[in-house]
């Protein structure tokens, strides 16, 4: 028995919106979720297949399925929007800040293997994170 790949026991989002006046509004969203499960590489061994005619290779022994969890995920996004008339149209300027405190949330955890001159292989656990702090600005003309 194992849980689905995207199983997150706790998932919480808090959204705040404030309309300062008819032209200016602000918003913020904070998201928290517990980590998703994954199987971790626990050990490795080198398979010398040369007497049998197979190629040499390093094999990895993994933990039980989904025995580990990624670190908890959290981030804060904020935005400000300003609306103003342009003749018969309306202009909208928006500034968005994604992942304000640049939280390094892992998207994937994976091993890489380096082999030295003697043939010894060293495993390193790496973390791939997506979407660091990302500011953006947009202008929209509504008609």
PDB file of C-alpha atoms in Angstrom:
ATOM      1  CA  UNK A   1       0.000   0.000   0.000  1.00  0.00           C
ATOM      2  CA  UNK A   2       1.312   3.446  -0.870  1.00  0.00           C
ATOM      3  CA  UNK A   3      -0.060   6.947  -1.158  1.00  0.00           C
ATOM      4  CA  UNK A   4      -0.524   8.790  -4.469  1.00  0.00           C
ATOM      5  CA  UNK A   5       2.451  10.736  -5.831  1.00  0.00           C
ATOM      6  CA  UNK A   6       0.876  14.108  -5.079  1.00  0.00           C
ATOM      7  CA  UNK A   7      -0.393  13.202  -1.592  1.00  0.00           C
ATOM      8  CA  UNK A   8      -0.150  16.217   0.692  1.00  0.00           C
ATOM      9  CA  UNK A   9      -1.730  15.757   4.088  1.00  0.00           C
ATOM     10  CA  UNK A  10      -2.047  19.446   4.822  1.00  0.00           C
ATOM     11  CA  UNK A  11      -2.726  22.155   2.270  1.00  0.00           C
ATOM     12  CA  UNK A  12      -3.509  25.680   3.438  1.00  0.00           C
ATOM     13  CA  UNK A  13      -3.867  28.914   1.489  1.00  0.00           C
ATOM     14  CA  UNK A  14      -4.672  32.293   2.972  1.00  0.00           C
ATOM     15  CA  UNK A  15      -5.709  35.034   0.576  1.00  0.00           C
ATOM     16  CA  UNK A  16      -6.150  38.685   1.496  1.00  0.00           C
ATOM     17  CA  UNK A  17      -7.552  41.398  -0.750  1.00  0.00           C
ATOM     18  CA  UNK A  18      -7.862  45.093   0.004  1.00  0.00           C
ATOM     19  CA  UNK A  19      -9.534  47.686  -2.198  1.00  0.00           C
ATOM     20  CA  UNK A  20      -7.827  50.907  -1.038  1.00  0.00           C
ATOM     21  CA  UNK A  21     -10.052  53.059  -3.263  1.00  0.00           C
ATOM     22  CA  UNK A  22     -11.824  52.723  -6.606  1.00  0.00           C
ATOM     23  CA  UNK A  23      -8.509  52.740  -8.495  1.00  0.00           C
ATOM     24  CA  UNK A  24      -6.015  50.985  -6.209  1.00  0.00           C
ATOM     25  CA  UNK A  25      -6.156  47.444  -4.846  1.00  0.00           C
ATOM     26  CA  UNK A  26      -3.716  45.095  -3.127  1.00  0.00           C
ATOM     27  CA  UNK A  27      -3.632  41.349  -2.628  1.00  0.00           C
ATOM     28  CA  UNK A  28      -1.548  38.711  -0.907  1.00  0.00           C
ATOM     29  CA  UNK A  29      -1.650  34.924  -0.879  1.00  0.00           C
ATOM     30  CA  UNK A  30       0.339  32.684   1.427  1.00  0.00           C
ATOM     31  CA  UNK A  31       0.428  28.963   0.597  1.00  0.00           C
ATOM     32  CA  UNK A  32       1.581  26.093   2.810  1.00  0.00           C
ATOM     33  CA  UNK A  33       1.556  22.364   2.090  1.00  0.00           C
ATOM     34  CA  UNK A  34       3.246  19.385   3.664  1.00  0.00           C
ATOM     35  CA  UNK A  35       5.770  17.599   1.506  1.00  0.00           C
ATOM     36  CA  UNK A  36       4.874  14.997  -1.110  1.00  0.00           C
ATOM     37  CA  UNK A  37       6.201  11.433  -0.726  1.00  0.00           C
ATOM     38  CA  UNK A  38       9.193  10.046  -2.625  1.00  0.00           C
ATOM     39  CA  UNK A  39      11.496   7.043  -2.646  1.00  0.00           C
ATOM     40  CA  UNK A  40      15.082   7.862  -1.714  1.00  0.00           C
ATOM     41  CA  UNK A  41      18.252   6.146  -2.915  1.00  0.00           C
ATOM     42  CA  UNK A  42      19.774   4.516   0.190  1.00  0.00           C
ATOM     43  CA  UNK A  43      22.784   2.680  -1.183  1.00  0.00           C
ATOM     44  CA  UNK A  44      24.594   1.820  -4.367  1.00  0.00           C
ATOM     45  CA  UNK A  45      26.766  -1.020  -5.550  1.00  0.00           C
ATOM     46  CA  UNK A  46      28.923  -1.634  -8.562  1.00  0.00           C
ATOM     47  CA  UNK A  47      27.999  -4.583 -10.734  1.00  0.00           C
ATOM     48  CA  UNK A  48      30.992  -6.097 -12.514  1.00  0.00           C
ATOM     49  CA  UNK A  49      29.396  -7.962 -15.383  1.00  0.00           C
ATOM     50  CA  UNK A  50      32.555  -8.543 -17.439  1.00  0.00           C
ATOM     51  CA  UNK A  51      32.896 -12.350 -16.875  1.00  0.00           C
ATOM     52  CA  UNK A  52      29.357 -12.782 -18.179  1.00  0.00           C
ATOM     53  CA  UNK A  53      29.816 -10.398 -21.075  1.00  0.00           C
ATOM     54  CA  UNK A  54      27.645  -7.653 -19.565  1.00  0.00           C
ATOM     55  CA  UNK A  55      28.843  -4.112 -19.127  1.00  0.00           C
ATOM     56  CA  UNK A  56      29.939  -2.772 -15.763  1.00  0.00           C
ATOM     57  CA  UNK A  57      27.437  -0.494 -14.113  1.00  0.00           C
ATOM     58  CA  UNK A  58      26.484   1.065 -10.820  1.00  0.00           C
ATOM     59  CA  UNK A  59      23.124   0.069  -9.434  1.00  0.00           C
ATOM     60  CA  UNK A  60      21.089   1.864  -6.803  1.00  0.00           C
ATOM     61  CA  UNK A  61      19.121   0.408  -3.907  1.00  0.00           C
ATOM     62  CA  UNK A  62      16.057   2.526  -3.077  1.00  0.00           C
ATOM     63  CA  UNK A  63      13.998   2.853   0.090  1.00  0.00           C
ATOM     64  CA  UNK A  64      10.522   1.399   0.383  1.00  0.00           C
ATOM     65  CA  UNK A  65       8.089   3.145  -1.950  1.00  0.00           C
ATOM     66  CA  UNK A  66       7.348   6.688  -0.757  1.00  0.00           C
ATOM     67  CA  UNK A  67       9.135   6.146   2.556  1.00  0.00           C
ATOM     68  CA  UNK A  68      10.347   9.765   2.636  1.00  0.00           C
ATOM     69  CA  UNK A  69       8.727  13.156   2.160  1.00  0.00           C
ATOM     70  CA  UNK A  70       9.885  16.345   0.507  1.00  0.00           C
ATOM     71  CA  UNK A  71      10.315  19.339   2.812  1.00  0.00           C
ATOM     72  CA  UNK A  72       7.182  21.386   3.450  1.00  0.00           C
ATOM     73  CA  UNK A  73       6.238  23.857   0.719  1.00  0.00           C
ATOM     74  CA  UNK A  74       5.399  27.489   1.392  1.00  0.00           C
ATOM     75  CA  UNK A  75       5.514  30.825  -0.389  1.00  0.00           C
ATOM     76  CA  UNK A  76       4.073  34.328  -0.307  1.00  0.00           C
ATOM     77  CA  UNK A  77       2.748  36.150  -3.386  1.00  0.00           C
ATOM     78  CA  UNK A  78       1.704  39.824  -3.339  1.00  0.00           C
ATOM     79  CA  UNK A  79       0.267  42.158  -5.934  1.00  0.00           C
ATOM     80  CA  UNK A  80      -0.855  45.738  -6.456  1.00  0.00           C
ATOM     81  CA  UNK A  81      -3.225  46.930  -9.179  1.00  0.00           C
ATOM     82  CA  UNK A  82      -3.949  50.477 -10.318  1.00  0.00           C
ATOM     83  CA  UNK A  83      -6.813  51.325 -12.706  1.00  0.00           C
ATOM     84  CA  UNK A  84      -7.045  54.670 -14.536  1.00  0.00           C
ATOM     85  CA  UNK A  85      -8.979  56.174 -17.462  1.00  0.00           C
ATOM     86  CA  UNK A  86      -7.325  56.690 -20.858  1.00  0.00           C
ATOM     87  CA  UNK A  87      -9.872  58.556 -22.985  1.00  0.00           C
ATOM     88  CA  UNK A  88     -12.786  56.166 -23.568  1.00  0.00           C
ATOM     89  CA  UNK A  89     -10.719  53.187 -22.383  1.00  0.00           C
ATOM     90  CA  UNK A  90      -9.352  52.038 -19.061  1.00  0.00           C
ATOM     91  CA  UNK A  91      -5.714  51.246 -18.332  1.00  0.00           C
ATOM     92  CA  UNK A  92      -4.690  48.729 -15.693  1.00  0.00           C
ATOM     93  CA  UNK A  93      -1.167  48.496 -14.308  1.00  0.00           C
ATOM     94  CA  UNK A  94      -0.389  45.507 -12.119  1.00  0.00           C
ATOM     95  CA  UNK A  95       2.758  44.590 -10.198  1.00  0.00           C
ATOM     96  CA  UNK A  96       3.058  41.015  -8.971  1.00  0.00           C
ATOM     97  CA  UNK A  97       5.731  39.533  -6.724  1.00  0.00           C
ATOM     98  CA  UNK A  98       5.810  35.720  -6.788  1.00  0.00           C
ATOM     99  CA  UNK A  99       7.598  33.905  -3.935  1.00  0.00           C
ATOM    100  CA  UNK A 100       8.469  37.137  -2.123  1.00  0.00           C
ATOM    101  CA  UNK A 101      10.921  35.639   0.381  1.00  0.00           C
ATOM    102  CA  UNK A 102      12.557  33.428  -2.290  1.00  0.00           C
ATOM    103  CA  UNK A 103      11.713  30.126  -0.593  1.00  0.00           C
ATOM    104  CA  UNK A 104      13.694  27.285  -2.190  1.00  0.00           C
ATOM    105  CA  UNK A 105      10.820  24.776  -2.534  1.00  0.00           C
ATOM    106  CA  UNK A 106      11.993  21.469  -4.048  1.00  0.00           C
ATOM    107  CA  UNK A 107      10.234  20.256  -7.175  1.00  0.00           C
ATOM    108  CA  UNK A 108      12.365  17.107  -7.453  1.00  0.00           C
ATOM    109  CA  UNK A 109      15.040  15.337  -5.429  1.00  0.00           C
ATOM    110  CA  UNK A 110      17.370  13.129  -7.458  1.00  0.00           C
ATOM    111  CA  UNK A 111      20.822  11.514  -7.249  1.00  0.00           C
ATOM    112  CA  UNK A 112      23.760  12.173  -9.545  1.00  0.00           C
ATOM    113  CA  UNK A 113      26.851   9.996  -9.748  1.00  0.00           C
ATOM    114  CA  UNK A 114      30.457  11.044 -10.265  1.00  0.00           C
ATOM    115  CA  UNK A 115      33.199   8.565 -11.043  1.00  0.00           C
ATOM    116  CA  UNK A 116      36.837   9.373 -10.220  1.00  0.00           C
ATOM    117  CA  UNK A 117      39.993   8.056 -11.907  1.00  0.00           C
ATOM    118  CA  UNK A 118      40.045   4.886  -9.792  1.00  0.00           C
ATOM    119  CA  UNK A 119      36.489   3.983 -10.795  1.00  0.00           C
ATOM    120  CA  UNK A 120      34.971   4.822  -7.398  1.00  0.00           C
ATOM    121  CA  UNK A 121      31.516   6.319  -7.759  1.00  0.00           C
ATOM    122  CA  UNK A 122      30.233   9.008  -5.421  1.00  0.00           C
ATOM    123  CA  UNK A 123      26.520   9.738  -5.190  1.00  0.00           C
ATOM    124  CA  UNK A 124      25.223  13.222  -4.490  1.00  0.00           C
ATOM    125  CA  UNK A 125      21.622  14.054  -3.668  1.00  0.00           C
ATOM    126  CA  UNK A 126      20.431  17.132  -5.577  1.00  0.00           C
ATOM    127  CA  UNK A 127      17.371  19.276  -5.228  1.00  0.00           C
ATOM    128  CA  UNK A 128      15.696  20.933  -8.209  1.00  0.00           C
ATOM    129  CA  UNK A 129      13.671  24.010  -7.337  1.00  0.00           C
ATOM    130  CA  UNK A 130      11.439  25.982  -9.649  1.00  0.00           C
ATOM    131  CA  UNK A 131      10.263  29.561  -9.493  1.00  0.00           C
ATOM    132  CA  UNK A 132      12.483  31.638  -7.234  1.00  0.00           C
ATOM    133  CA  UNK A 133      11.468  35.226  -6.502  1.00  0.00           C
ATOM    134  CA  UNK A 134       9.812  36.456  -9.712  1.00  0.00           C
ATOM    135  CA  UNK A 135       8.662  40.068 -10.090  1.00  0.00           C
ATOM    136  CA  UNK A 136       6.402  41.010 -12.969  1.00  0.00           C
ATOM    137  CA  UNK A 137       4.596  44.087 -14.221  1.00  0.00           C
ATOM    138  CA  UNK A 138       1.755  44.222 -16.714  1.00  0.00           C
ATOM    139  CA  UNK A 139      -0.194  46.882 -18.515  1.00  0.00           C
ATOM    140  CA  UNK A 140      -3.662  46.137 -19.842  1.00  0.00           C
ATOM    141  CA  UNK A 141      -5.853  48.346 -21.983  1.00  0.00           C
ATOM    142  CA  UNK A 142      -9.540  47.540 -21.481  1.00  0.00           C
ATOM    143  CA  UNK A 143     -12.033  48.576 -24.141  1.00  0.00           C
TER     144      UNK A 143
END
